[in-house]
XYZ file of C-alpha atoms in Angstrom:
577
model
C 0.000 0.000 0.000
C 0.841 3.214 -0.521
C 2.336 5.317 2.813
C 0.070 8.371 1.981
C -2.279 10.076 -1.259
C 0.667 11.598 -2.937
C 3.756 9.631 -1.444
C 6.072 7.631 -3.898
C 6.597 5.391 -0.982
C 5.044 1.899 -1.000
C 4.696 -0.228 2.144
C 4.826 -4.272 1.990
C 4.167 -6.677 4.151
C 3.187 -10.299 4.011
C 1.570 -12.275 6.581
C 2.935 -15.939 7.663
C 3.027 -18.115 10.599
C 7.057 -18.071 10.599
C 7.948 -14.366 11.222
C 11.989 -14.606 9.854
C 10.431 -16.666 6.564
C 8.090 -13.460 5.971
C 11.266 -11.243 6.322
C 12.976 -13.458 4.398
C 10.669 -13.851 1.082
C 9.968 -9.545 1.444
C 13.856 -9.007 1.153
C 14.660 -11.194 -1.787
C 11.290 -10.195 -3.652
C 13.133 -6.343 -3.574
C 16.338 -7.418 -3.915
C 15.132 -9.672 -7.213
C 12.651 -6.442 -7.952
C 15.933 -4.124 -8.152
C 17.542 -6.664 -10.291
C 15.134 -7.027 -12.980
C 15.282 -3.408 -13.188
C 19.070 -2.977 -13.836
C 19.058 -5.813 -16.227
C 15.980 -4.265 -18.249
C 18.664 -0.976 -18.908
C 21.152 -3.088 -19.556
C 19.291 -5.032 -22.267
C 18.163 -1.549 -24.330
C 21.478 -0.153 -23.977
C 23.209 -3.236 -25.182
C 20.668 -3.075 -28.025
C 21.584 0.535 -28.711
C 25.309 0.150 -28.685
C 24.797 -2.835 -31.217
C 22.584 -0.968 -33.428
C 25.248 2.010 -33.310
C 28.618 -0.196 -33.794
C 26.732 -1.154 -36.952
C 26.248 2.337 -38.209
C 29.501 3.256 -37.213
C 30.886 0.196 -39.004
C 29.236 1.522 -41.995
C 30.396 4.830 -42.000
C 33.784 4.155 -41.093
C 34.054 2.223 -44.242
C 32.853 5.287 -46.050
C 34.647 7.847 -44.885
C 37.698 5.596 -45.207
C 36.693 6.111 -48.814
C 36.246 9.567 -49.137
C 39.388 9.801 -47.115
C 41.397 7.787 -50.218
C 39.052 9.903 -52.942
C 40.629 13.460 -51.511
C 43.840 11.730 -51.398
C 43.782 10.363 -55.064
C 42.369 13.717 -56.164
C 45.136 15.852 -54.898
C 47.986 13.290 -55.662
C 47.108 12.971 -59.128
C 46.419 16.937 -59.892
C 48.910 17.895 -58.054
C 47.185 20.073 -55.993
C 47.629 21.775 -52.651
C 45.555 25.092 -52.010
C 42.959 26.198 -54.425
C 40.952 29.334 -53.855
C 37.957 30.103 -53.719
C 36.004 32.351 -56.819
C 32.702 32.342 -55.165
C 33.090 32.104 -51.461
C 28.996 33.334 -50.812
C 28.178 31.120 -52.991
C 30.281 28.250 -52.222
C 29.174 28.473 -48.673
C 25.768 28.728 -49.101
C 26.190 25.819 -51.627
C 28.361 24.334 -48.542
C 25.149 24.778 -46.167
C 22.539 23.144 -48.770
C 24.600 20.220 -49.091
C 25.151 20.102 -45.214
C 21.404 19.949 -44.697
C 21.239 17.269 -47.740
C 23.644 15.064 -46.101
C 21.968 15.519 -42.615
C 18.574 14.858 -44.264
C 19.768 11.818 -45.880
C 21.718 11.189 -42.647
C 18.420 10.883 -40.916
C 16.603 9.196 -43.964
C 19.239 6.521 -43.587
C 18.650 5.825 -39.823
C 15.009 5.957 -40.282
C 15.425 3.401 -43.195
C 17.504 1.304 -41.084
C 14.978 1.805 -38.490
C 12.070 0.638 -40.370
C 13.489 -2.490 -41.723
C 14.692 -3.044 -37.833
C 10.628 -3.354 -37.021
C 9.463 -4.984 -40.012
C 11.494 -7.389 -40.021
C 11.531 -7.973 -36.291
C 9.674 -11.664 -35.256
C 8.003 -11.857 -31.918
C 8.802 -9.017 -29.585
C 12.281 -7.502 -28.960
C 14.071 -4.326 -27.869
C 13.947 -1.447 -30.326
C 17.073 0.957 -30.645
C 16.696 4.004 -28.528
C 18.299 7.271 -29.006
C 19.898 6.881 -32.294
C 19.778 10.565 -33.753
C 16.026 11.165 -35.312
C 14.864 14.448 -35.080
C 11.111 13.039 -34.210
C 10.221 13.263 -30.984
C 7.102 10.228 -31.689
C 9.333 8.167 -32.304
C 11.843 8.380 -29.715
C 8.734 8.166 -27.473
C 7.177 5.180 -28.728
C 10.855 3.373 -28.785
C 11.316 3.868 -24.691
C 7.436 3.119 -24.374
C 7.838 -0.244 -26.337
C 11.136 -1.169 -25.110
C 9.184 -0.966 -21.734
C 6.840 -3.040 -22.565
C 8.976 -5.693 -24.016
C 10.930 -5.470 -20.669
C 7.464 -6.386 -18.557
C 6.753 -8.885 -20.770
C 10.088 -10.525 -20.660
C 9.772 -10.758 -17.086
C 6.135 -11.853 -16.832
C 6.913 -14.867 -19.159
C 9.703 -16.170 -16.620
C 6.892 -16.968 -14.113
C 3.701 -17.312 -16.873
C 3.513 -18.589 -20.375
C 1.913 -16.278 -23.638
C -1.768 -17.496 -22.814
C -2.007 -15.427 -19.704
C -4.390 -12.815 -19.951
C -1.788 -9.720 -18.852
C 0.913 -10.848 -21.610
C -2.375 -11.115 -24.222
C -2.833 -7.411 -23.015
C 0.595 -6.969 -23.420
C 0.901 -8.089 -26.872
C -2.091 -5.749 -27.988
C -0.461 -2.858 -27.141
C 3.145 -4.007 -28.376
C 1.477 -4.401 -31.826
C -0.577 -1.166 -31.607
C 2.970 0.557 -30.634
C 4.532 -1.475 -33.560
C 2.257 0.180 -35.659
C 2.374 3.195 -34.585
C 5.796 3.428 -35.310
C 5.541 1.719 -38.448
C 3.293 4.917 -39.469
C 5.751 7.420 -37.940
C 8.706 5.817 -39.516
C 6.881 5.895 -43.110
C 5.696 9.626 -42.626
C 9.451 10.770 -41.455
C 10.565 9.005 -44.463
C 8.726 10.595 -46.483
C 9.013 14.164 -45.292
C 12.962 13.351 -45.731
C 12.414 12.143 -49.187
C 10.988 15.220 -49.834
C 13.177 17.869 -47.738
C 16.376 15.548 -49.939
C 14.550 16.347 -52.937
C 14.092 19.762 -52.342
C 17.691 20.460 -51.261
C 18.839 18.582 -54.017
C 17.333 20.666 -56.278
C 18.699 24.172 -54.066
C 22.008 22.440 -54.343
C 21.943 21.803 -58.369
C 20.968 25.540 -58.297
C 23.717 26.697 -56.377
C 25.778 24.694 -58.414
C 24.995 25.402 -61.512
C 26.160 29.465 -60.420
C 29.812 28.256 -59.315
C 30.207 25.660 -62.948
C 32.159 28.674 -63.650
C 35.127 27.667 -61.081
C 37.679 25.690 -61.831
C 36.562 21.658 -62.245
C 39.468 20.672 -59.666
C 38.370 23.180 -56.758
C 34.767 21.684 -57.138
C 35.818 17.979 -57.845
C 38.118 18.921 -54.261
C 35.058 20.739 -52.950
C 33.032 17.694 -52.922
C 35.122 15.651 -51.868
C 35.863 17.751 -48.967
C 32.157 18.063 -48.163
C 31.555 14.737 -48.220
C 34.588 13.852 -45.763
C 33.507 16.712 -43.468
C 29.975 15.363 -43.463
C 30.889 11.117 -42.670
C 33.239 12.653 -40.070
C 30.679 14.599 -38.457
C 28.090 11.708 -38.954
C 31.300 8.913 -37.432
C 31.888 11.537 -34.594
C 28.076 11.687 -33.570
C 27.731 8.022 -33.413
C 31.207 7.579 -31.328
C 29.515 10.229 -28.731
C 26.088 8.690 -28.350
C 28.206 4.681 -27.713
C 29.913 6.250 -25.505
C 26.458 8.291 -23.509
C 25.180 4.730 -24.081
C 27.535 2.910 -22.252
C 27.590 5.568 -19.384
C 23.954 5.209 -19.004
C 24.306 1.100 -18.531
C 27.377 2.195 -16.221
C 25.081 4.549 -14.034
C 22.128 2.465 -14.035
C 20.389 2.406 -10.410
C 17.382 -0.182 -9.373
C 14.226 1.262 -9.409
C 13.407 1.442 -5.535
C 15.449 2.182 -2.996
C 14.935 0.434 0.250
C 13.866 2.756 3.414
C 13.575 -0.215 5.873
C 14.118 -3.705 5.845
C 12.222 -5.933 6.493
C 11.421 -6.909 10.152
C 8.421 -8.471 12.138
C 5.434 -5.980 13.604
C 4.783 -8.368 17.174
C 5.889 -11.813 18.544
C 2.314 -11.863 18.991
C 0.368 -13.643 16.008
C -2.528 -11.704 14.319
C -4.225 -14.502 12.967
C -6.433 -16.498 14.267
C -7.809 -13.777 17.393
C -8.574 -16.618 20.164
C -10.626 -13.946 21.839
C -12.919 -12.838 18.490
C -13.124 -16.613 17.778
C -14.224 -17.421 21.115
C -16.639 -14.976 21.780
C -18.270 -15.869 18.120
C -18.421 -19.421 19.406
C -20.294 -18.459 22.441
C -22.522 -16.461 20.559
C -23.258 -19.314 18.201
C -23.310 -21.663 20.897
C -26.244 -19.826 22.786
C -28.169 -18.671 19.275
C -27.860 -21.641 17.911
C -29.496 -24.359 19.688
C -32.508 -21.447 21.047
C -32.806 -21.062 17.193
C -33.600 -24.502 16.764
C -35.666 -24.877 19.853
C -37.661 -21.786 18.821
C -37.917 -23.130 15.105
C -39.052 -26.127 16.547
C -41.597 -24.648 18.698
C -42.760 -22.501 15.549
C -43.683 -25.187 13.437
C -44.875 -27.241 15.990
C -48.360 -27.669 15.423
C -49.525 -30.884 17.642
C -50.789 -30.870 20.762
C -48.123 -32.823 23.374
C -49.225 -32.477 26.774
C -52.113 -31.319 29.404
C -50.833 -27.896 29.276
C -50.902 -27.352 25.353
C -54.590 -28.247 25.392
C -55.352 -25.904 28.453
C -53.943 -22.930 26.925
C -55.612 -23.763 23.735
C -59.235 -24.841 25.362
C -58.674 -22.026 28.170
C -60.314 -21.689 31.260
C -63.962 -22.647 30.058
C -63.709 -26.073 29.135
C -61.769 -28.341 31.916
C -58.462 -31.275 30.906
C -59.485 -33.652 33.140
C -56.726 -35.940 32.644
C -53.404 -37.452 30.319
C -53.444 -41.152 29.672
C -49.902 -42.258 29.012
C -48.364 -44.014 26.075
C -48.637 -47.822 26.086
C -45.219 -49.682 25.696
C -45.732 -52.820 22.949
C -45.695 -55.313 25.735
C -48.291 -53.176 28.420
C -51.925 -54.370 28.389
C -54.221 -52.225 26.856
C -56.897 -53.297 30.080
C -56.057 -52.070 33.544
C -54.658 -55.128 35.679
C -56.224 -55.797 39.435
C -54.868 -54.074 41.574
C -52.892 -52.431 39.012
C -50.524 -49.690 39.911
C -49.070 -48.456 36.541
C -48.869 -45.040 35.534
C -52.113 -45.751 33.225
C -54.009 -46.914 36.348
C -52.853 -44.002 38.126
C -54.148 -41.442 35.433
C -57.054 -43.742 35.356
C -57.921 -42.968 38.992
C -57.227 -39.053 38.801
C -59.465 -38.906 35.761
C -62.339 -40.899 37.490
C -62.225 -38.357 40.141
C -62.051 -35.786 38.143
C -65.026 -36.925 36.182
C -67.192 -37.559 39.427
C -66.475 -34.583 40.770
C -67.722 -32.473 37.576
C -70.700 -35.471 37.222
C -71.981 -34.799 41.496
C -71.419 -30.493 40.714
C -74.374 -30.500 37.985
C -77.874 -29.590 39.389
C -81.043 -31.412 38.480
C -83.267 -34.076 39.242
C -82.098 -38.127 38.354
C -79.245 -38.971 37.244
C -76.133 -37.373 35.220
C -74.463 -40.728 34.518
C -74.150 -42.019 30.848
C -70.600 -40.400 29.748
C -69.875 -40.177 25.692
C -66.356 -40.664 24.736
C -65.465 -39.069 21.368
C -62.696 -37.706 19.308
C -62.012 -35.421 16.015
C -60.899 -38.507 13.986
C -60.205 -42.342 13.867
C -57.073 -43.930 15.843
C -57.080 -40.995 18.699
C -57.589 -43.781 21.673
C -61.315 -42.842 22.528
C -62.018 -46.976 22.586
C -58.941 -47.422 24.818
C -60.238 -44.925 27.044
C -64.047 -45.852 27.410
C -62.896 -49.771 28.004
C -60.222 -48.769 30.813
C -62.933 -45.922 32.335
C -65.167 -48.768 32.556
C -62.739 -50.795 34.199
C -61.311 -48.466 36.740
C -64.893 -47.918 37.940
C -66.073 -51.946 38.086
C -62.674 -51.649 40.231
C -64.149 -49.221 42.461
C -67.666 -51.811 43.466
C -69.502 -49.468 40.715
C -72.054 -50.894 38.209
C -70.733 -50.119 34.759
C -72.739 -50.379 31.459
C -70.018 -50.271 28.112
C -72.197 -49.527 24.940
C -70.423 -49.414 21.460
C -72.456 -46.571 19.627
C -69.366 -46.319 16.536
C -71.829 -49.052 14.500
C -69.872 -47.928 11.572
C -66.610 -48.760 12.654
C -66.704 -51.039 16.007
C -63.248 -51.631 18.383
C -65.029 -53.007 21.537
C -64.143 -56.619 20.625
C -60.801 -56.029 20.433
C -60.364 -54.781 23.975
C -62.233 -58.132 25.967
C -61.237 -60.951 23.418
C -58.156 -62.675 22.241
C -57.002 -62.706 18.476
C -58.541 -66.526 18.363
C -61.821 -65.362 19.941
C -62.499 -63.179 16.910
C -63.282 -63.692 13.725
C -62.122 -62.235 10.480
C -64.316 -59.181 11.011
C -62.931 -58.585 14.481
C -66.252 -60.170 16.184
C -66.353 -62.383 18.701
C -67.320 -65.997 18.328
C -68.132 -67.026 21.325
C -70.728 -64.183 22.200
C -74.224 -64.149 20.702
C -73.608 -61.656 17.660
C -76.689 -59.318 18.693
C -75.804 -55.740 19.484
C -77.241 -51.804 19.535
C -77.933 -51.782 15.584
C -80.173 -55.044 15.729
C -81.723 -53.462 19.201
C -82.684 -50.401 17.057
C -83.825 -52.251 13.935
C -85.367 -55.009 16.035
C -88.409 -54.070 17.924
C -88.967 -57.158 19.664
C -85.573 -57.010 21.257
C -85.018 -55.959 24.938
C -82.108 -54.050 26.428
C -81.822 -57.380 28.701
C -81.154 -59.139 25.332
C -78.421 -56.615 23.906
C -76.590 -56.947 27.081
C -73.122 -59.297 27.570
C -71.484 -59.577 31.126
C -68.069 -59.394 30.525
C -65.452 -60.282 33.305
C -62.479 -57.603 33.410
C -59.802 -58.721 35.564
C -62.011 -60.016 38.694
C -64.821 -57.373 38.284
C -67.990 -57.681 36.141
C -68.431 -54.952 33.036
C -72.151 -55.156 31.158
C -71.088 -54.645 27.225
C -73.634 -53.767 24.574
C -71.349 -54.075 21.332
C -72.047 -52.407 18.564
C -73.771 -55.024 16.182
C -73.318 -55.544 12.336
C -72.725 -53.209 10.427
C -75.832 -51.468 9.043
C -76.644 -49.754 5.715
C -78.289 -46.838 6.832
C -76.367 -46.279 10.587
C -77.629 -42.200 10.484
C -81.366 -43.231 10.104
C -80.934 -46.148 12.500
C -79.839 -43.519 15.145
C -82.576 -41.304 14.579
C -84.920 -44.122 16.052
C -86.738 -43.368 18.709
C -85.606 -46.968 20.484
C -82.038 -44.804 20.997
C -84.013 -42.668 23.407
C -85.916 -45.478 25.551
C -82.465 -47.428 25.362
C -80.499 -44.548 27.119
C -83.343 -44.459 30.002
C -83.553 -47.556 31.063
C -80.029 -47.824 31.493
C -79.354 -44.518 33.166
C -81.878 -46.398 35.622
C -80.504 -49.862 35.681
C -76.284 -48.398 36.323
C -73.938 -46.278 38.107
C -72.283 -45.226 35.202
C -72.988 -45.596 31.454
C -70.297 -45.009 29.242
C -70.562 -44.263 25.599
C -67.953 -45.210 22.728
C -69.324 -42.926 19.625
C -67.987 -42.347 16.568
C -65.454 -39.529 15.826
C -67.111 -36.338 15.657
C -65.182 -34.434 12.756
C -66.084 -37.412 10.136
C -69.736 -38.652 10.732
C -72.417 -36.692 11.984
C -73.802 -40.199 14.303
C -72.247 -38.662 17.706
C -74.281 -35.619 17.333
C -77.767 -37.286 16.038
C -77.512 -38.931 19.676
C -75.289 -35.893 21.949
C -78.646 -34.885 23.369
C -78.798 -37.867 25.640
C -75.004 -37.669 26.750
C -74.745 -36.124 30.562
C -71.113 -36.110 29.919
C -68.619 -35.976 26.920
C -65.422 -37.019 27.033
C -63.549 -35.442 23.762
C -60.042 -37.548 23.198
C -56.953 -35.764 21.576
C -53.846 -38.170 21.114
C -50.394 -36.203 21.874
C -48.437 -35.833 19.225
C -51.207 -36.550 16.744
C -53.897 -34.134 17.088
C -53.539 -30.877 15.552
C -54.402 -27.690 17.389
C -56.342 -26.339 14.949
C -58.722 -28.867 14.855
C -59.916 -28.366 18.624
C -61.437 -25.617 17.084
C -64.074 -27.467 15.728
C -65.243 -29.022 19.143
C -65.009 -25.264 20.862
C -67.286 -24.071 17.843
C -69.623 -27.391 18.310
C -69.584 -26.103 22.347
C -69.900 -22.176 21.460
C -73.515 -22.958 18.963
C -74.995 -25.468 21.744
C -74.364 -28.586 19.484
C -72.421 -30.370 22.564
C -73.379 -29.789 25.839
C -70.811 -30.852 29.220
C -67.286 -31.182 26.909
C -64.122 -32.237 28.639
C -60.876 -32.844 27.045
C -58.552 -35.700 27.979
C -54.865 -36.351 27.000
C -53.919 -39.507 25.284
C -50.934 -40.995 24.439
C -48.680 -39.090 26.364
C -45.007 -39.693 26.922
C -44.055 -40.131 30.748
C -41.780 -37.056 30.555
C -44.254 -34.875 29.787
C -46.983 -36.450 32.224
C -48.336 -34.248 35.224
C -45.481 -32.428 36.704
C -41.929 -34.160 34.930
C -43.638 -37.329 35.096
C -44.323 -38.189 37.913
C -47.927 -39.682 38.442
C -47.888 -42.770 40.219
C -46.149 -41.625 43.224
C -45.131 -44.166 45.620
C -46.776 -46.778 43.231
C -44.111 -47.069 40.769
C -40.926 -49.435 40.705
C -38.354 -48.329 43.035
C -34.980 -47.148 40.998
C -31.741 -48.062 43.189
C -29.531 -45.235 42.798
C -25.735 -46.054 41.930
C -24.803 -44.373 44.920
C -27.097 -46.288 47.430
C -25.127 -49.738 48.568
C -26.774 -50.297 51.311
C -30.000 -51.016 49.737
């Protein structure tokens, strides 16, 4: 960089693990930068001394000549001193045919000159400072001998294909022919100033024929070994300004400093910079992805999702916990799992909210419901039943999903069922032939069924029927639910899901109770929307929500229902127990 705006100083400095290697590579790239300089000057002025010991070759062997022509003249006329008839005009004949010589002097070199650059292959040094008068020229020689000296160099560490010696060439042949055209338009402006003092010097001439033939024969002769003396002289002086150049020639920089290291201290990489970033990234990272996850998390998980969703109107009255594969899907006696536990605080629940409504007989036939198929409201109604016929209560189980029945699944094994998931031991009547049937009782719809050591009443749901809606609509559906709000403690519905048949609400009215089943995990919380707006128009009348399928870590408070019921965990620190 540069050390300020309008300094000619230029700062480097190179960055590298080893401090003395980076002092190292900065002094030889100077030291090499110096040399390449002092060898480019010493390449153009060996070109220009070459290009001059030609010329000078040539002239000596012509003035030589002229030399032995005066000598032959005066030997052989015997002459020693001849003077002069027409002095003015011999000397203003004498400056014509200086200029003429000059002019063709300079014609010459520009000649020589042009078939230098036309017939020069590739790129090469040009000669500088050889004597023409045009400025252009003498321009565009240093300019392209500068060139050729950065190309030169940029070829020792690139080949011709790289894009800066492609530049490079462009404007070596633009210069090329730009001094092809100069060199053409000097040569022809001598041609003509030769011309035209060849004719002032025939003029002049032509006034002194009068002299004596031996003074002029002598004249010219003199002239033209005055002239290739001058020429020889001028070519001597610029070798030798030549060689004095190449003998003065300094490098191009000059070193202020050398180079030495800034700090023992490295600058790269900044421990502190890099650890603070990684504490920053290690706290935004993983709450980004915890808040991301939170975003798009759409499910409902736990008891506390669906309160803050359902609010304060509408009570959670429990979480049922996740099966393992190898749990039972029926409460055990005298069962003490977390599911029994849950169990328990939901029957409480649920008889608390069932003895807090007012009016006469009794508020005891319970739906359980969900929004769609596979939510657990079938698991839930069979265990509810259960965990009350633990309790000494009489429990009536009615299947009212005739569309899609589950209760055989829950009290019979995989051989006690047929292909249609019915049993085979149990009479095959049910609530669809009670409804189509007049003749049949409620007594004859009924199956004890023994759960664990306790006695459940079933009514299954019965075949499947074509028109289930209409069959719904009966009016047997209303007799059925009084008589066995009479006959039991506790009635409890299984009805179809409520978002994809319209059965659960044909028969709601009757329902004292609805239990409405989300599965964690599974259940999106958009859809509770449509039981709120079922609640809100009247449709559904004594809605509360229950938790299914919950993990144990998110159950209660961290888990921990089933206190002082579950399996004792021996710490490793505890040996004494």
């Amino acid at each position: 960089k540069v050390a300020s705006e309008f300094s000619n100083i230029t700062i480097v400095s190179l960055s590298d693990p080893i401090q003395k290697k980076a002092e190292h590579i900065l002094e030889e790239l100077i030291n090499i930068y110096n040399e390449n300089g002092v060898e480019d000057k010493k390449e153009i002025a060996d070109r220009t001394s070459d290009f001059i010991d030609e010329r000078i070759n040539d002239i000596y062997s012509n003035l030589s000549a002229v030399d032995q022509s005066a000598e032959d003249f005066k030997t052989g006329r015997g002459l020693t001193d001849i003077a002069s008839q027409a002095n003015i005009n011999l000397n203003v004949s004498a400056a014509s045919q200086q200029e003429l010589e000059n002019a063709r002097v300079q014609l010459n070199i520009a000649a020589s000159m042009k078939d230098i650059v036309d017939n020069q292959d590739g790129y090469d040094f040009l000669p500088s400072n050889v004597g023409l008068s045009d400025p252009s020229i003498t321009t565009t020689t240093a300019k392209y001998n500068q060139l050729v000296a950065e190309r030169n160099r940029l070829l020792k560490s690139s080949n011709e294909k790289n894009p800066v010696i492609v530049n490079l060439d462009e404007q070596l042949a633009g210069l090329r022919q730009s001094m092809k055209s100069s060199l053409n338009s000097v040569e022809n402006n001598l041609n003509l100033r030769v011309n035209n003092l060849s004719g002032q010097v025939s003029l002049l001439n032509s006034r002194i024929y009068s002299a004596p033939k031996n003074e002029r024969a002598l004249r010219d002769i003199t002239r033209r070994q005055q002239t290739t003396e001058s020429l020889y002289l001028y070519l001597l002086q610029k070798r030798e300004e030549s060689q004095i150049a190449f003998a003065s020639a300094t490098p191009k920089s000059k070193v202020v400093d050398r180079a030495y290291g800034n700090s023992d201290i490295p600058i790269s990489p900044n421990k502190s910079v890099i650890l603070l970033v990684s504490f920053i990234l290690g706290l935004a990272v993983p709450f980004s992805i915890i808040y991301v996850k939170d975003l798009l998390d759409t499910k409902v998980h736990n008891k506390l999702d669906l309160e803050r969703i359902v609010g304060n109107d509408l009570p959670v009255l429990a979480e049922i916990p996740k099966l393992s594969k190898k749990q039972h899907k029926i409460i055990q006696h005298e069962d003490r799992s977390v599911l029994a536990e849950s169990l328990r605080i939901l029957r409480t629940n649920l008889d608390y909210i069932i003895k807090s409504k007012k009016g006469s007989g009794k508020k005891n036939v319970i739906f359980v419901t969900s929004s769609v198929p596979g939510e657990g409201k079938t698991l839930l109604s069979s265990n509810l039943a259960a965990i009350y016929a633990t309790a000494g209560k009489k429990v009536l189980l009615m299947g009212a999903d005739i569309r899609n029945p589950k209760l055989y699944t829950f009290f019979f094994n995989s051989k006690d069922v047929d292909r249609l998931g019915k049993p085979k031991r149990v009479q095959n009547v049910g609530l669809t032939e009670y409804l189509f049937n007049n003749t049949l009782e409620v007594s004859d719809i009924i199956h004890p069924m023994l759960a664990n050591t306790n006695t459940i009443d079933v009514i299954y749901s019965g075949k499947i029927p074509p028109n289930p809606t209409e069959l719904l609509m009966s009016v047997r559906i209303k007799n059925l639910f009084q008589e066995v709000s009479e006959k039991y403690d506790y009635v409890i519905v299984d009805t179809a899901p409520l978002m994809v048949i319209t059965d659960t609400l044909l028969i709601s009215e009757y329902a004292d109770q609805i239990l409405y089943v989300t599965k964690a995990g599974v259940t999106e919380k958009s859809v509770l929307e449509f039981p709120l707006k079922l609640k809100r128009e009247g449709k559904l009348k004594g809605v509360s929500f229950i938790v299914n399928n919950v993990k144990e870590s998110n159950l209660g408070y961290g888990g921990r229902y089933g206190y002082g019921y579950g399996k004792t965990i021996k710490r490793w620190w505890n040996f004494t127990s």
